[in-house]
């Protein structure tokens, strides 16, 4: 048998990362009927100078929207911009045949914001980071 080595690499070659991901995608595509393709989805709020003052980053995949990041400039918070970003992303997700959304947030971030918009907790990591919780939420759209 060929000798194998296990290594930890803090700055791996992007091609090595793509190799691992492509093998997972290949396995997924051979294991079920839905093609494993994720489509990026970004929604931005820009000021008059074109600077981003709010944004949502996510992807649609297998009938779900995943929201990885949502941010609004501190001076604009509490004015409905976060809700606009999320609702716009939900509309686009529906157009892409998605029926659900999932995301996560921390206890020191925006749990109440998401709950007010109809998101429900389906999981919690306690003491992550220490002294806080990480919440996983979902919503049917």
Short mmCIF file of C-alpha atoms in Angstrom, two decimals:
data_model
loop_
_atom_site.label_atom_id
_atom_site.label_comp_id
_atom_site.label_asym_id
_atom_site.label_seq_id
_atom_site.Cartn_x
_atom_site.Cartn_y
_atom_site.Cartn_z
CA UNK A 1 0.00 0.00 0.00
CA UNK A 2 1.17 3.51 -0.79
CA UNK A 3 2.28 5.59 2.15
CA UNK A 4 -0.12 8.41 2.97
CA UNK A 5 0.54 11.60 4.89
CA UNK A 6 -1.79 13.88 6.79
CA UNK A 7 -0.89 17.57 6.88
CA UNK A 8 -2.38 20.74 8.36
CA UNK A 9 -2.09 23.65 5.97
CA UNK A 10 -2.98 27.14 7.15
CA UNK A 11 -2.69 28.63 3.66
CA UNK A 12 -3.71 25.87 1.27
CA UNK A 13 -3.48 26.25 -2.47
CA UNK A 14 -6.93 27.27 -3.80
CA UNK A 15 -6.64 24.47 -6.33
CA UNK A 16 -6.36 21.95 -3.48
CA UNK A 17 -9.52 23.37 -1.89
CA UNK A 18 -11.34 23.12 -5.24
CA UNK A 19 -10.18 19.50 -5.57
CA UNK A 20 -11.82 18.51 -2.28
CA UNK A 21 -15.02 20.43 -3.00
CA UNK A 22 -15.29 19.02 -6.52
CA UNK A 23 -15.06 15.46 -5.13
CA UNK A 24 -17.88 16.21 -2.66
CA UNK A 25 -20.01 17.67 -5.47
CA UNK A 26 -19.29 14.64 -7.64
CA UNK A 27 -20.37 12.32 -4.83
CA UNK A 28 -23.52 14.37 -4.16
CA UNK A 29 -24.49 14.44 -7.82
CA UNK A 30 -24.06 10.66 -8.07
CA UNK A 31 -25.98 10.01 -4.85
CA UNK A 32 -29.28 11.77 -5.43
CA UNK A 33 -31.47 13.29 -8.17
CA UNK A 34 -31.00 16.99 -7.52
CA UNK A 35 -27.90 18.55 -9.04
CA UNK A 36 -25.56 20.06 -6.46
CA UNK A 37 -25.27 23.59 -7.82
CA UNK A 38 -25.45 26.68 -5.62
CA UNK A 39 -26.24 30.06 -7.11
CA UNK A 40 -24.93 33.22 -5.41
CA UNK A 41 -27.45 35.82 -4.27
CA UNK A 42 -26.40 39.31 -3.13
CA UNK A 43 -28.53 42.34 -2.31
CA UNK A 44 -26.90 45.71 -1.61
CA UNK A 45 -27.90 49.15 -0.39
CA UNK A 46 -25.66 51.90 -1.74
CA UNK A 47 -25.43 55.58 -0.88
CA UNK A 48 -25.29 58.42 -3.42
CA UNK A 49 -21.57 57.85 -3.91
CA UNK A 50 -22.08 54.15 -4.63
CA UNK A 51 -20.62 53.00 -1.30
CA UNK A 52 -22.23 49.92 0.22
CA UNK A 53 -24.10 50.83 3.41
CA UNK A 54 -25.95 47.54 3.74
CA UNK A 55 -25.86 44.13 2.20
CA UNK A 56 -26.98 40.55 2.22
CA UNK A 57 -24.84 37.69 0.94
CA UNK A 58 -26.20 34.22 0.39
CA UNK A 59 -26.90 31.47 -2.07
CA UNK A 60 -29.79 29.40 -3.35
CA UNK A 61 -29.31 25.65 -3.34
CA UNK A 62 -31.67 22.66 -3.51
CA UNK A 63 -34.79 24.79 -3.04
CA UNK A 64 -33.43 26.75 -0.08
CA UNK A 65 -31.95 30.21 0.37
CA UNK A 66 -29.02 30.31 2.77
CA UNK A 67 -28.21 33.77 4.14
CA UNK A 68 -24.57 33.77 5.21
CA UNK A 69 -24.20 37.50 5.99
CA UNK A 70 -26.53 40.47 6.54
CA UNK A 71 -25.16 43.84 7.56
CA UNK A 72 -26.51 47.42 7.74
CA UNK A 73 -24.41 50.46 8.66
CA UNK A 74 -24.92 51.42 12.28
CA UNK A 75 -26.34 54.85 11.34
CA UNK A 76 -29.09 53.17 9.29
CA UNK A 77 -30.11 50.45 11.74
CA UNK A 78 -33.66 50.42 13.07
CA UNK A 79 -35.02 52.07 9.91
CA UNK A 80 -36.18 48.96 8.06
CA UNK A 81 -33.20 48.49 5.75
CA UNK A 82 -32.31 45.05 7.11
CA UNK A 83 -35.89 43.94 6.57
CA UNK A 84 -35.79 45.30 3.00
CA UNK A 85 -32.62 43.32 2.27
CA UNK A 86 -34.04 40.11 3.65
CA UNK A 87 -37.44 40.45 1.99
CA UNK A 88 -35.84 41.24 -1.38
CA UNK A 89 -33.66 38.13 -1.06
CA UNK A 90 -36.74 36.05 -0.20
CA UNK A 91 -38.52 37.34 -3.34
CA UNK A 92 -35.56 36.40 -5.53
CA UNK A 93 -35.34 33.00 -3.80
CA UNK A 94 -39.01 32.34 -4.60
CA UNK A 95 -38.32 33.28 -8.22
CA UNK A 96 -35.56 30.64 -8.13
CA UNK A 97 -38.12 28.07 -6.90
CA UNK A 98 -36.99 28.12 -3.27
CA UNK A 99 -39.53 27.39 -0.56
CA UNK A 100 -37.40 27.91 2.57
CA UNK A 101 -34.65 30.09 4.04
CA UNK A 102 -32.08 29.29 6.69
CA UNK A 103 -29.46 31.39 8.47
CA UNK A 104 -27.67 31.74 11.75
CA UNK A 105 -27.06 34.55 14.20
CA UNK A 106 -25.48 35.01 17.61
CA UNK A 107 -27.12 36.02 20.90
CA UNK A 108 -25.30 39.38 20.68
CA UNK A 109 -26.55 40.04 17.14
CA UNK A 110 -30.06 40.00 15.67
CA UNK A 111 -32.10 37.05 17.00
CA UNK A 112 -35.18 39.21 17.74
CA UNK A 113 -35.00 40.83 14.30
CA UNK A 114 -35.22 37.46 12.55
CA UNK A 115 -37.93 36.16 14.88
CA UNK A 116 -40.07 39.25 14.16
CA UNK A 117 -39.80 38.39 10.46
CA UNK A 118 -41.13 34.87 11.04
CA UNK A 119 -37.90 32.90 11.41
CA UNK A 120 -37.97 30.02 13.88
CA UNK A 121 -35.08 28.52 15.82
CA UNK A 122 -34.25 24.94 14.89
CA UNK A 123 -30.92 24.65 16.66
CA UNK A 124 -28.66 26.29 19.23
CA UNK A 125 -24.95 25.98 19.96
CA UNK A 126 -24.57 26.91 23.61
CA UNK A 127 -21.52 28.79 24.80
CA UNK A 128 -20.41 29.65 21.26
CA UNK A 129 -18.61 31.97 21.54
CA UNK A 130 -18.06 31.55 25.29
CA UNK A 131 -20.85 33.27 27.21
CA UNK A 132 -23.15 33.44 24.14
CA UNK A 133 -25.22 31.23 21.88
CA UNK A 134 -25.31 30.68 18.13
CA UNK A 135 -28.85 30.29 16.81
CA UNK A 136 -29.88 28.51 13.62
CA UNK A 137 -33.17 29.69 12.15
CA UNK A 138 -35.42 28.78 9.25
CA UNK A 139 -38.51 30.12 7.56
CA UNK A 140 -40.90 28.85 4.93
CA UNK A 141 -41.42 31.38 2.13
#
